[in-house]
Coordinates of C-alpha atoms in Angstrom, one line a residue:
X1 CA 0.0 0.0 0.0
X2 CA 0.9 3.5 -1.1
X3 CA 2.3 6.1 2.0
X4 CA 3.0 9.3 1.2
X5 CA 6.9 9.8 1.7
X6 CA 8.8 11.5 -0.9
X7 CA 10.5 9.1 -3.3
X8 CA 13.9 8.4 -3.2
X9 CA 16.0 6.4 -5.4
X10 CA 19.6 5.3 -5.5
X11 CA 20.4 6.2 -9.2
X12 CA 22.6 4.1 -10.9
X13 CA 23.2 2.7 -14.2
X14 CA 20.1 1.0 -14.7
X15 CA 19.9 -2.7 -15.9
X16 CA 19.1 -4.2 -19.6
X17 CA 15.1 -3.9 -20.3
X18 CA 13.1 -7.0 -20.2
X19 CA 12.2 -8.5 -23.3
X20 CA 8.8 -9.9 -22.6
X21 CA 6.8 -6.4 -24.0
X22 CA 5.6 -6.9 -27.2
X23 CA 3.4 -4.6 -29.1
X24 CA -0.5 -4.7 -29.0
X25 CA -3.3 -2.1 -29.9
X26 CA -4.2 0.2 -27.2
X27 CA -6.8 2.2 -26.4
X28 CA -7.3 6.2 -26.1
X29 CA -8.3 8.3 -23.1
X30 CA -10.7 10.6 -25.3
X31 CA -13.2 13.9 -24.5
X32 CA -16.5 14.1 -26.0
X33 CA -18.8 16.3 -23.8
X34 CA -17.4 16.6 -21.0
X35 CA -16.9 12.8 -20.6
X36 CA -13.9 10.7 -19.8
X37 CA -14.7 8.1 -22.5
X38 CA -12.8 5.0 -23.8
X39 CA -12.6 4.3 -27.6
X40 CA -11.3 1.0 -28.5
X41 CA -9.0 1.5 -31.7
X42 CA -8.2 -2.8 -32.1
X43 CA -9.5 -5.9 -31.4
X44 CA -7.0 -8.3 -30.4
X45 CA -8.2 -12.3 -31.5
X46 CA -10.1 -14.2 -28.5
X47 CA -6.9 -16.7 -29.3
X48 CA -4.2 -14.5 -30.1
X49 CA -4.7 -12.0 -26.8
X50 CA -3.9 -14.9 -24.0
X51 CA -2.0 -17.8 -24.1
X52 CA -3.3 -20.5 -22.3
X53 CA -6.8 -20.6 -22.6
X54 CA -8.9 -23.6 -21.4
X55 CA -10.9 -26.0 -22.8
X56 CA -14.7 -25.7 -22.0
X57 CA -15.6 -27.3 -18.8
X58 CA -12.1 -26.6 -16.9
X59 CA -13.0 -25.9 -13.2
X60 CA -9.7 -23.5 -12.4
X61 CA -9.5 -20.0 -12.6
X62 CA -8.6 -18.9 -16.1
X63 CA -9.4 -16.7 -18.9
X64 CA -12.7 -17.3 -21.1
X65 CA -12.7 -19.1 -24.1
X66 CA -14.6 -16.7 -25.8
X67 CA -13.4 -13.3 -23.9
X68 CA -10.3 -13.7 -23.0
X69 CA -10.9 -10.3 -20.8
X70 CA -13.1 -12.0 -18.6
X71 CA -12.4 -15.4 -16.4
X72 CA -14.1 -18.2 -16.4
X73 CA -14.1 -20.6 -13.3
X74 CA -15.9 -23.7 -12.8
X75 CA -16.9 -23.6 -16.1
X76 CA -19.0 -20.2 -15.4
X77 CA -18.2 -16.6 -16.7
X78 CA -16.6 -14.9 -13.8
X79 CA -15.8 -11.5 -12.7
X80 CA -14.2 -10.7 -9.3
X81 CA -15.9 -8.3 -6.9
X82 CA -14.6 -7.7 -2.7
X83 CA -13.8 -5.6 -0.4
X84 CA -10.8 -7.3 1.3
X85 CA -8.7 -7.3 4.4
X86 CA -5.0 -6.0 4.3
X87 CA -3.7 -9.3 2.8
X88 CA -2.1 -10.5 6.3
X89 CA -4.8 -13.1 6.6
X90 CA -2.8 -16.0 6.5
X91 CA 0.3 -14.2 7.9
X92 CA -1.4 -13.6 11.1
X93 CA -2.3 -16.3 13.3
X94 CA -4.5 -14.3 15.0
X95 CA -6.8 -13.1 12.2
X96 CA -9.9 -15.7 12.0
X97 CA -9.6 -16.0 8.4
X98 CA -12.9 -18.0 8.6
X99 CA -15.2 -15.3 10.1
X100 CA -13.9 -13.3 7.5
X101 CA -14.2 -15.5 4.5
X102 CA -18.0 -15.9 5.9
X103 CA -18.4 -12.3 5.8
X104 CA -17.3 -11.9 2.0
X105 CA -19.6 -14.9 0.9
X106 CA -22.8 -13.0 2.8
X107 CA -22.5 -10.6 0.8
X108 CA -21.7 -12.3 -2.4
X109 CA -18.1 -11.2 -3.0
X110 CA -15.7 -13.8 -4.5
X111 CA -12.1 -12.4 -4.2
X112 CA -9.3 -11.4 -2.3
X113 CA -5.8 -11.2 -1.4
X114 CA -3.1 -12.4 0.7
X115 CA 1.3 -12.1 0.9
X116 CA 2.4 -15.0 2.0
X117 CA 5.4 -14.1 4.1
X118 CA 8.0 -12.0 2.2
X119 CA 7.2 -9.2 3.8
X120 CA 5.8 -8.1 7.3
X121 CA 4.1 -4.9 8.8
X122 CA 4.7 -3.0 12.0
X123 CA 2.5 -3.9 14.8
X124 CA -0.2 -0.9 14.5
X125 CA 1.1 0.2 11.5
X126 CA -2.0 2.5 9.9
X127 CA -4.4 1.3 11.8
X128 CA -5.0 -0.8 15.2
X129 CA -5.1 -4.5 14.8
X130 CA -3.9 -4.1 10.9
X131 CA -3.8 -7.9 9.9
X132 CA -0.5 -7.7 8.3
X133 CA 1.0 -6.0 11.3
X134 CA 0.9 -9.5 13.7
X135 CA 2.6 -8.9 17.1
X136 CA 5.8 -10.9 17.0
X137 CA 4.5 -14.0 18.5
X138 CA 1.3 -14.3 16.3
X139 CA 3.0 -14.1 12.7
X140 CA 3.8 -16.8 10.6
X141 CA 6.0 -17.4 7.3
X142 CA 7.3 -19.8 5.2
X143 CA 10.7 -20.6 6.7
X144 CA 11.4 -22.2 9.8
X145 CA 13.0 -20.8 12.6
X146 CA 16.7 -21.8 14.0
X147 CA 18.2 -22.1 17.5
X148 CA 20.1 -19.5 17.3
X149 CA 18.7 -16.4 18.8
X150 CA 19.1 -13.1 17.2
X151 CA 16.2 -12.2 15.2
X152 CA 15.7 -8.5 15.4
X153 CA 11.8 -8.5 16.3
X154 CA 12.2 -11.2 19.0
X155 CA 13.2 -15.0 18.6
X156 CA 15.8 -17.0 16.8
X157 CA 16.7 -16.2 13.3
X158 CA 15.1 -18.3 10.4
X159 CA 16.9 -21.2 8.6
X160 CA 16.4 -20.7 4.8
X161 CA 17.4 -23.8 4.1
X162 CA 13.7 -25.4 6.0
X163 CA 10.5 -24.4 5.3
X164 CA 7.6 -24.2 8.3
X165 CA 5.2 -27.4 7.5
X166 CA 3.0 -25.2 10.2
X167 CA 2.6 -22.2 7.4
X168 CA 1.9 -24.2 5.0
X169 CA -0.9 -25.8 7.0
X170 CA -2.3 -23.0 7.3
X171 CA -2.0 -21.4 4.1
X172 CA -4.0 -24.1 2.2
X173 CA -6.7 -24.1 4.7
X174 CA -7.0 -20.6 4.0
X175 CA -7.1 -21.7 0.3
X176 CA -9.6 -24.6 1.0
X177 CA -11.9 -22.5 3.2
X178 CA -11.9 -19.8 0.2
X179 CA -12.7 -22.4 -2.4
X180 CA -15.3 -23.5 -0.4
X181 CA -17.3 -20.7 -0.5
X182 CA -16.0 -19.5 -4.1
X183 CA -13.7 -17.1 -3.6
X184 CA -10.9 -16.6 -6.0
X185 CA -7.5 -15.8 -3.9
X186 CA -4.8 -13.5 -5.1
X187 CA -1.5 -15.0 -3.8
X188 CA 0.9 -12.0 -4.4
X189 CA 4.4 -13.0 -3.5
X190 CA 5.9 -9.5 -2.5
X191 CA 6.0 -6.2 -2.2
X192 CA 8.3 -3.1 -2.7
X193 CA 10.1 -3.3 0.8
X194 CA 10.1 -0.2 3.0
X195 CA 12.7 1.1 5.3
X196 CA 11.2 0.2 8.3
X197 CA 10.1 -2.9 7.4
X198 CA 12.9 -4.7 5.6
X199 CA 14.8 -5.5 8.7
X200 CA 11.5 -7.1 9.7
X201 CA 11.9 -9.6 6.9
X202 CA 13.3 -13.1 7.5
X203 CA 15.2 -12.5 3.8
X204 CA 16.9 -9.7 5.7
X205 CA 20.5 -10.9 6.8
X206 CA 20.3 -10.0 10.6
X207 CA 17.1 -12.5 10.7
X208 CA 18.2 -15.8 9.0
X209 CA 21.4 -17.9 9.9
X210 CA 23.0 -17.5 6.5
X211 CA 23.4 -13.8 6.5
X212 CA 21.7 -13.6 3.4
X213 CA 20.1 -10.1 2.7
X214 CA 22.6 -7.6 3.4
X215 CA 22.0 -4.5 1.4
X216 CA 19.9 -1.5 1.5
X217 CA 15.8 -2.1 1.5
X218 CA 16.1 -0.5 -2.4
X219 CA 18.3 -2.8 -3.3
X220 CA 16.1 -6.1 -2.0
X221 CA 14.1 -6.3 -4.9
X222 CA 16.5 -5.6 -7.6
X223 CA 18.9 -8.4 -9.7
X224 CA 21.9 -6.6 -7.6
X225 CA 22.1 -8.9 -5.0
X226 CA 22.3 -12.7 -6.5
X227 CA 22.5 -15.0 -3.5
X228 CA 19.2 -13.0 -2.4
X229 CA 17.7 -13.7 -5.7
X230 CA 18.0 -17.0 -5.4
X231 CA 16.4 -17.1 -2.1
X232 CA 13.9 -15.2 -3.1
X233 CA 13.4 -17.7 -6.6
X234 CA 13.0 -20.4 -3.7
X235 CA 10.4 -19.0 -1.9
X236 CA 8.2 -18.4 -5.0
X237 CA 9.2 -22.0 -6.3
X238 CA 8.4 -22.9 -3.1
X239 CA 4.6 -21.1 -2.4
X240 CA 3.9 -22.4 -6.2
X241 CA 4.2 -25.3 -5.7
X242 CA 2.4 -26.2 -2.4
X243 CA -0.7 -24.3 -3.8
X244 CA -0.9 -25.8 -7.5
X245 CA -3.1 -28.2 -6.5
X246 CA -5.7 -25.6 -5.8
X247 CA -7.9 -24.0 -8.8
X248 CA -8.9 -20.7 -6.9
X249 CA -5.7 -19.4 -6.7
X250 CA -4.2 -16.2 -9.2
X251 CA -0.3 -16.0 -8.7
X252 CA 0.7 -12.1 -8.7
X253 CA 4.5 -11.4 -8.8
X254 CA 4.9 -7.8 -7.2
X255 CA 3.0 -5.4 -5.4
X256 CA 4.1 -1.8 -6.5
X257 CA 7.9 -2.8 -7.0
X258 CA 9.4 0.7 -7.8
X259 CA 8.8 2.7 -4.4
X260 CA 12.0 3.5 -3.9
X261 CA 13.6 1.3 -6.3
X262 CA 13.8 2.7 -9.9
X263 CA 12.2 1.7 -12.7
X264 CA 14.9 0.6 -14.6
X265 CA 16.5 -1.6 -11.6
X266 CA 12.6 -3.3 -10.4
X267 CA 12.3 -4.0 -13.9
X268 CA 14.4 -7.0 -14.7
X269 CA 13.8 -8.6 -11.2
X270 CA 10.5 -8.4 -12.4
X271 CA 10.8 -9.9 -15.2
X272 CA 13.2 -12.6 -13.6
X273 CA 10.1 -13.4 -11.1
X274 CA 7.7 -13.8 -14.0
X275 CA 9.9 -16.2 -16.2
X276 CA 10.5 -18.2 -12.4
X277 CA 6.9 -19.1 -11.6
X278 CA 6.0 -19.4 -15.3
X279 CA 9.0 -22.5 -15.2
X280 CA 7.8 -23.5 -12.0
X281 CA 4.2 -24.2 -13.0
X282 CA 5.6 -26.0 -16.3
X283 CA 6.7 -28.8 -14.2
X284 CA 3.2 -28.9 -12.3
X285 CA 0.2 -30.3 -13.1
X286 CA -2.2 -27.1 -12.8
X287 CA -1.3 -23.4 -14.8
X288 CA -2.5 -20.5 -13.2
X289 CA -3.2 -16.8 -14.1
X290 CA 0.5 -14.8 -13.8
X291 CA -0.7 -11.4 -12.6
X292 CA 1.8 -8.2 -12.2
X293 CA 0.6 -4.4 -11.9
X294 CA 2.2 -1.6 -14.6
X295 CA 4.2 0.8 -12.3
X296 CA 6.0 3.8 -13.9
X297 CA 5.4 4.4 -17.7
X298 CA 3.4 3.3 -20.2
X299 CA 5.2 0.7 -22.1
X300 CA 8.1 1.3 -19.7
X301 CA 10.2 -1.4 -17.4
X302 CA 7.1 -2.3 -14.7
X303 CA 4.9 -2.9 -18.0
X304 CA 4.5 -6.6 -18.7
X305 CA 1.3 -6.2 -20.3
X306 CA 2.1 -7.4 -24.0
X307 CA 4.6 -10.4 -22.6
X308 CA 3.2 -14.3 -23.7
X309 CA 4.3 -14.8 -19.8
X310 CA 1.6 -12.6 -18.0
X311 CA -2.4 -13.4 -17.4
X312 CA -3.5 -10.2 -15.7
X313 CA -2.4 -6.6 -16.2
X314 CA -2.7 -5.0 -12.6
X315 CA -3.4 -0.8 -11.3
X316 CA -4.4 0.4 -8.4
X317 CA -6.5 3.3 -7.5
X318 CA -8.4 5.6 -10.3
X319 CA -6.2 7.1 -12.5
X320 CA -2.3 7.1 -10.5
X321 CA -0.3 7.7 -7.3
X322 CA 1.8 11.1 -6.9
X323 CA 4.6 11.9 -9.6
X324 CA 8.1 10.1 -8.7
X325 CA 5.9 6.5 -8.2
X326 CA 3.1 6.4 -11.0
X327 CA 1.1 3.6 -10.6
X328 CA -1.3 2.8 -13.5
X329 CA -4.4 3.7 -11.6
X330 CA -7.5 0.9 -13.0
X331 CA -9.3 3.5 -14.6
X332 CA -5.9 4.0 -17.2
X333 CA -5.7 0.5 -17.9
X334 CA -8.7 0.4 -19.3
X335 CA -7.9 2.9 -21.6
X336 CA -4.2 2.3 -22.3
X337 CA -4.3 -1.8 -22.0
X338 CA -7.3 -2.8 -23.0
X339 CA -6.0 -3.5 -26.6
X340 CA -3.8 -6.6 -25.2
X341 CA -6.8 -8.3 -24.8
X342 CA -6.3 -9.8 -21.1
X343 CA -8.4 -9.3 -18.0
X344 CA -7.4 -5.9 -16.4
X345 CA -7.6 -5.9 -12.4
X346 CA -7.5 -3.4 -10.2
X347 CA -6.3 -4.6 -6.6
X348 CA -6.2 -1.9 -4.4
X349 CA -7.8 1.5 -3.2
X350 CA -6.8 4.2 -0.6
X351 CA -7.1 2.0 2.4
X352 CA -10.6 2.5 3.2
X353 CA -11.8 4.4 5.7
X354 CA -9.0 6.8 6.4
X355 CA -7.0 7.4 2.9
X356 CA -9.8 9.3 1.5
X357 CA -9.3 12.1 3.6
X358 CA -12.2 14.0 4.8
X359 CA -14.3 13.0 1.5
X360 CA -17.6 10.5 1.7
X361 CA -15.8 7.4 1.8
X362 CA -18.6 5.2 1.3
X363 CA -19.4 6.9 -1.9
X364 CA -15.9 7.3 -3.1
X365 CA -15.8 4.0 -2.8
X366 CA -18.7 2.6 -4.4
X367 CA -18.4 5.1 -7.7
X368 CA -14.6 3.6 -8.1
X369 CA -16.0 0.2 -7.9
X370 CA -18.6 0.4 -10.7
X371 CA -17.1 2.7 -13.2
X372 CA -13.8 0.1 -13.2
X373 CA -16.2 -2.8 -13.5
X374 CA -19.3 -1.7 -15.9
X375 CA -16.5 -0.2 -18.2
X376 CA -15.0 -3.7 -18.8
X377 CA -12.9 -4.5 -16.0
X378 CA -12.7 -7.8 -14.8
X379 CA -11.4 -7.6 -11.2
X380 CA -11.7 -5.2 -8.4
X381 CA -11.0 -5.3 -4.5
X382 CA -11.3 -2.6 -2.3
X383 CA -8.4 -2.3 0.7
X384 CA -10.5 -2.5 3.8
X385 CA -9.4 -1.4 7.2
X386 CA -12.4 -2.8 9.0
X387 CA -11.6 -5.8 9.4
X388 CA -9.3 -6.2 12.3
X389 CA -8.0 -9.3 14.2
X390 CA -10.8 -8.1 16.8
X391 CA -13.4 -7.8 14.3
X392 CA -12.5 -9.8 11.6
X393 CA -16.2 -9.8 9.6
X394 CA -15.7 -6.1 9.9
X395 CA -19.6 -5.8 11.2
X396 CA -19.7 -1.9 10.8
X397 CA -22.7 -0.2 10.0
X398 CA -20.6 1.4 7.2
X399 CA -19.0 -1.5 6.0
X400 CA -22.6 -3.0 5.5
X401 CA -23.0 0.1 3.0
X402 CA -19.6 -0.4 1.2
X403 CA -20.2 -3.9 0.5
X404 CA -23.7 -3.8 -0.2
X405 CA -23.0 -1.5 -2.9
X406 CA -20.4 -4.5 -4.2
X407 CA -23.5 -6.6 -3.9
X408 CA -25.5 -4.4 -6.2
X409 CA -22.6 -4.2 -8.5
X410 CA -21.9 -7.5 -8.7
X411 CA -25.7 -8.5 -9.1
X412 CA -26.1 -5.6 -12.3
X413 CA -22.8 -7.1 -13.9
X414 CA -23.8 -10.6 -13.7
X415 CA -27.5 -9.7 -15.2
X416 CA -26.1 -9.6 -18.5
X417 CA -24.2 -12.1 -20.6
X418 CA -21.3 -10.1 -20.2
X419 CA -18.5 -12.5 -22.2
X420 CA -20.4 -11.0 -24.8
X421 CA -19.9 -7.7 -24.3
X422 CA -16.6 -5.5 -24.5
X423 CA -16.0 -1.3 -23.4
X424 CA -18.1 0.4 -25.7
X425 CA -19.3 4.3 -25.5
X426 CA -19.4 5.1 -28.8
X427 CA -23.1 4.2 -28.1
X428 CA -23.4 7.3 -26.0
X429 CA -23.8 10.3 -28.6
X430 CA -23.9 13.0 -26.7
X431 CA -25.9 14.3 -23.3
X432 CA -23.2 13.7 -20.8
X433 CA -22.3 17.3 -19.3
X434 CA -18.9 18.4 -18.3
X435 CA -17.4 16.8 -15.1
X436 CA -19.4 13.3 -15.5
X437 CA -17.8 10.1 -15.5
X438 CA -19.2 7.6 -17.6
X439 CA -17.9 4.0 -18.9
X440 CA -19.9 0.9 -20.5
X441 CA -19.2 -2.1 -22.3
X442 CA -21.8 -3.6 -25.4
X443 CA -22.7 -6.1 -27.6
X444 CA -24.4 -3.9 -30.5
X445 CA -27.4 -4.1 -31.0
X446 CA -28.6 -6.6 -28.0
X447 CA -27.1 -5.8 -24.4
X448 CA -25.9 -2.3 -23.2
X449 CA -24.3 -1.4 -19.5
X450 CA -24.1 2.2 -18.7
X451 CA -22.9 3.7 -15.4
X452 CA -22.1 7.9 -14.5
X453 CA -21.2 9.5 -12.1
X454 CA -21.0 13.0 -10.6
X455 CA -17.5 13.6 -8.9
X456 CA -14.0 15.0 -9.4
X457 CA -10.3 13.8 -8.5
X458 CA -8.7 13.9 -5.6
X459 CA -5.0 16.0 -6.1
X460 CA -3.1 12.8 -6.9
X461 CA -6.0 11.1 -9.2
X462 CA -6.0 8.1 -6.5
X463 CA -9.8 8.1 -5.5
X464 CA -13.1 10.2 -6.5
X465 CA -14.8 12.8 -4.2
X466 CA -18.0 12.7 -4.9
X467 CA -20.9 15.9 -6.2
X468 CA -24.1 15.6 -4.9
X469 CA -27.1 16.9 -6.3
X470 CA -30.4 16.5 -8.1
X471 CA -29.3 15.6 -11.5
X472 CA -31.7 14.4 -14.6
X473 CA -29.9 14.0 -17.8
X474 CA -31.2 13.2 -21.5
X475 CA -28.6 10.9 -22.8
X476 CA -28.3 10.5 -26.9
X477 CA -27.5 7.0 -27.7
X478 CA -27.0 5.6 -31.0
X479 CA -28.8 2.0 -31.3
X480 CA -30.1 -0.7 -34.4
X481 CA -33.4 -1.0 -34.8
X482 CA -35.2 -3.5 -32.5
X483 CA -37.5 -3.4 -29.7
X484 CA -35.0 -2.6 -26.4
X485 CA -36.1 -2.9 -22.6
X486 CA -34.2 0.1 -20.4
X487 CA -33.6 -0.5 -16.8
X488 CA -32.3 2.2 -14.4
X489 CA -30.6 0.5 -11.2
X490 CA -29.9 2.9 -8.3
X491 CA -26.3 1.7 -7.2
X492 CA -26.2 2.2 -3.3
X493 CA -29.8 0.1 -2.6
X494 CA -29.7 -2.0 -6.2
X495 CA -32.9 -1.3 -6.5
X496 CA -35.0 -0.1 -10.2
X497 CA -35.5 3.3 -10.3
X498 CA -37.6 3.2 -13.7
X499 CA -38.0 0.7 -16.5
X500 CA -39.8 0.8 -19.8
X501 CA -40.4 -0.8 -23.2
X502 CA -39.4 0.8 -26.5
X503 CA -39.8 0.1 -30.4
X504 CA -37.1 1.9 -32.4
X505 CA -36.2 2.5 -35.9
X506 CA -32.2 2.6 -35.9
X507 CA -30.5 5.4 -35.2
X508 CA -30.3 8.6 -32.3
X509 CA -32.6 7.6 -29.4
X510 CA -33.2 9.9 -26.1
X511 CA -33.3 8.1 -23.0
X512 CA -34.4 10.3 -20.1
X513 CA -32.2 9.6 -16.2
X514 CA -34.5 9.7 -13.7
X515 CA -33.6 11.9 -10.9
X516 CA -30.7 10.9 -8.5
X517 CA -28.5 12.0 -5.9
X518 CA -24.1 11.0 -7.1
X519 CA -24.7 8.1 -9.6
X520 CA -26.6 5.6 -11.8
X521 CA -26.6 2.9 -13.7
X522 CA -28.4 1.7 -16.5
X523 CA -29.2 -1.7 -18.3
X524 CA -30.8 -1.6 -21.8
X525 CA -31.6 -5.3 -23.3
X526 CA -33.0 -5.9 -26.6
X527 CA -36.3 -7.5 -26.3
X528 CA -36.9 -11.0 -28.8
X529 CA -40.5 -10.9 -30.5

């Protein structure tokens, strides 16, 4: 997760580029009427886009045979919706991972995320009870400990040549528990290391009995260092391994890998992790989705998007983080990565409540949600700081709203055949004023999703603050001739705000909002007969 520290890099002569990108159509951040629209300008082949793709009837998680943007798991079209814990779930022994898994299926949600050891927060750190801040006692990683004292948080140091049978006990209960109430899990295998929390690392050399990890935290995750590399190559053989067996599982290589390292130096490790689990999983039975998040530039070191190796092309927050540290934000992606024809995700959000600053949080958050999903992503989570190891359902009254509104999203997106449909508003001719935010996704001529919003960005384009009014809009679209049914869904309650019936003759049609407060959504189907 982002903090707010200026960035600083050791600059160096940076490293060879990877040569995984390849080129791919892309589409373009336009204006037409005030409205942040997507235009797709290519169409990559529903076989050309991902490698890998199933055969019908495969039960992992995995892209769809027929939208390769979209999964499909269990056989079913799938898109993944949650508000999630602070990925210390496993990490933490004690976080009740199974109230919490019961909370996310109560409300319909099918996703989230866990590290699974490389890296550690400080007791406290952002909030109380964080759940990947476990006191010393409580936390849990892959390797086993020593007898040698010495471990700078308390305890003996770790042995990196033995793995903890205990972790991994736990870490595929986790797993099972998750796959028994259908929720995809996003095993991400680090993060960009922090000052303060390297030295809590067992890779760091004062914590592990063969001194290995002695550099500087922006070094850690770099090619610099090379009997770290290797250690660090274990540990991902290692986790991929001892979860292959599972089909809910996504692999993700690096959470936001150029903090404080640059671009050109996270780059190649990058890279290097990527080609690791991608031999791994050769030698396995089961091949997973490969996910990894575009930090820094377009097209640039952190952008894997066009390599044969990755599944998933990763942001995080709307549109970026502060200059120094760009993260693709979600809403980017979709409009500069669309064209490689993959599922785009976005896995992270201001850490809700408390990172959106003194805006409506609940409605920042629901307004990020369903403009990155009803404008053709096909996975979102929402960082959640209400759940705690003391209240690990996170039973708020306004978590209830938060995931509610994930509910309703989740129950709009799944009302349509959506591995049909791709981002799409050239439908939308004109009638969107200045300062709306507006995303869809078609199939011309049968099924439309439509959803604005009335908001702004925040200084650093990392979450909306939301505008509310009485609004009523007369929206131009441009549709075949047919007989259409229009729905429109309020998103905070889910419920149908108006719905009527129409014949029309091909070409501009008017379709009237009702009134409404922030944002709506709308669902027009073309009606057989």
């Amino acid at each position: 997760m982002t903090q707010t520290s200026e960035r600083n890099v050791a600059q160096c002569e940076g490293l060879s580029r990877r040569q995984f990108l390849q080129d791919a159509g892309v589409g373009l951040s336009l204006v037409l009427g005030g409205m942040k629209m997507f235009s797709q300008t290519s169409e990559v082949d529903a076989q050309g886009g991902n490698p890998g793709l199933p055969t019908d009837g495969s039960s992992i998680i995995t892209v769809h045979s027929a939208n390769p943007r979209y999964y499909s798991y269990r056989g079913r079209p799938t898109i993944l919706i949650t508000s999630a814990e602070h990925y210390g779930a496993v990490v933490n022994k004690d976080f009740n991972y199974v109230a919490y898994l019961d909370a996310l299926a109560a409300y319909d949600l099918n996703y989230t995320r866990i590290w699974p050891g490389a890296i550690i927060e400080v007791v406290g750190e952002y909030v109380k009870d964080n759940t990947m801040g476990p006191r010393p006692r409580s936390a849990i990683v892959p390797w086993a400990q020593s007898n040698e004292p010495g471990c700078v948080y308390g305890g003996n140091k770790f042995n990196l040549d033995r793995w903890n049978p205990e972790f991994f006990t736990r870490l595929k209960d986790f797993l099972t528990q998750a796959e028994m109430r259908n929720i995809i899990v996003e095993v991400c295998f680090f993060n960009s290391q922090y000052t303060h929390r390297w030295p809590r690392s067992p890779l760091y050399y004062e914590n592990n009995i063969q001194g290995v990890g002695n550099c500087d935290f922006r070094d850690a995750q770099t090619m610099k260092h090379a009997d770290l590399v290797q250690r660090e190559c274990d540990y991902v053989v290692k986790i991929t391994q001892e979860v292959n067996a599972f089909d809910n599982i996504i692999l993700e290589i690096c959470d936001e890998p150029a903090l404080y390292t640059s671009y050109e130096e996270a780059g190649p490790w990058v890279g290097h992790m990527l080609q690791v689990v991608h031999e791994a999983e050769s030698k396995l039975p089961k091949k997973h989705l490969i996910a990894q998040m575009v930090q820094g530039p377009f097209a640039g070191p952190i952008d894997f998007s066009g390599s044969p190796l990755l599944s998933v092309i990763v942001g995080q927050y709307v549109w970026g983080t502060e200059a120094g540290r760009e993260q693709m934000g979600g809403m980017k992606c979709l409009d500069y990565e669309y064209g490689h024809g993959k599922p785009i995700e976005q896995n992270e959000t201001p850490y809700y409540p408390f990172q959106y600053g003194d805006c409506d949080a609940i409605a920042a958050s629901r307004v990020e949600a369903w403009e990155f999903i009803v404008g053709g992503g096909a996975s979102f989570n929402h960082l959640n700081s209400r759940y705690t190891v003391e209240n690990p359902a996170g039973e708020t009254p306004d978590n209830a709203k938060v995931l509610g509104a994930l509910r309703n999203l989740k129950n709009f997106i799944y009302s349509f055949d959506f591995v049909k449909m791709s981002a799409d508003k050239n439908f939308v001719v004109s009638g969107v004023p200045e300062g709306v935010y507006c995303r869809g996704i078609s199939q011309p001529g049968e099924q439309y999703a439509l959803y604005l919003h009335h908001s702004e960005l925040n200084e650093h384009k990392e979450y909306y603050i939301v505008k509310p009014g009485r609004y009523q809009e007369t929206l131009v679209f441009e549709l075949p001739g047919g007989t259409y049914k229009i729905d429109w869904i309020h998103p905070t309650t889910g419920s149908l705000m108006s719905s009527a019936t129409f014949v029309h003759q091909g070409g501009n049609k008017d379709l009237s909002t009702p009134e409404y407060d922030v944002d709506i959504a709308l669902r027009v189907k073309r009606v057989l007969g």
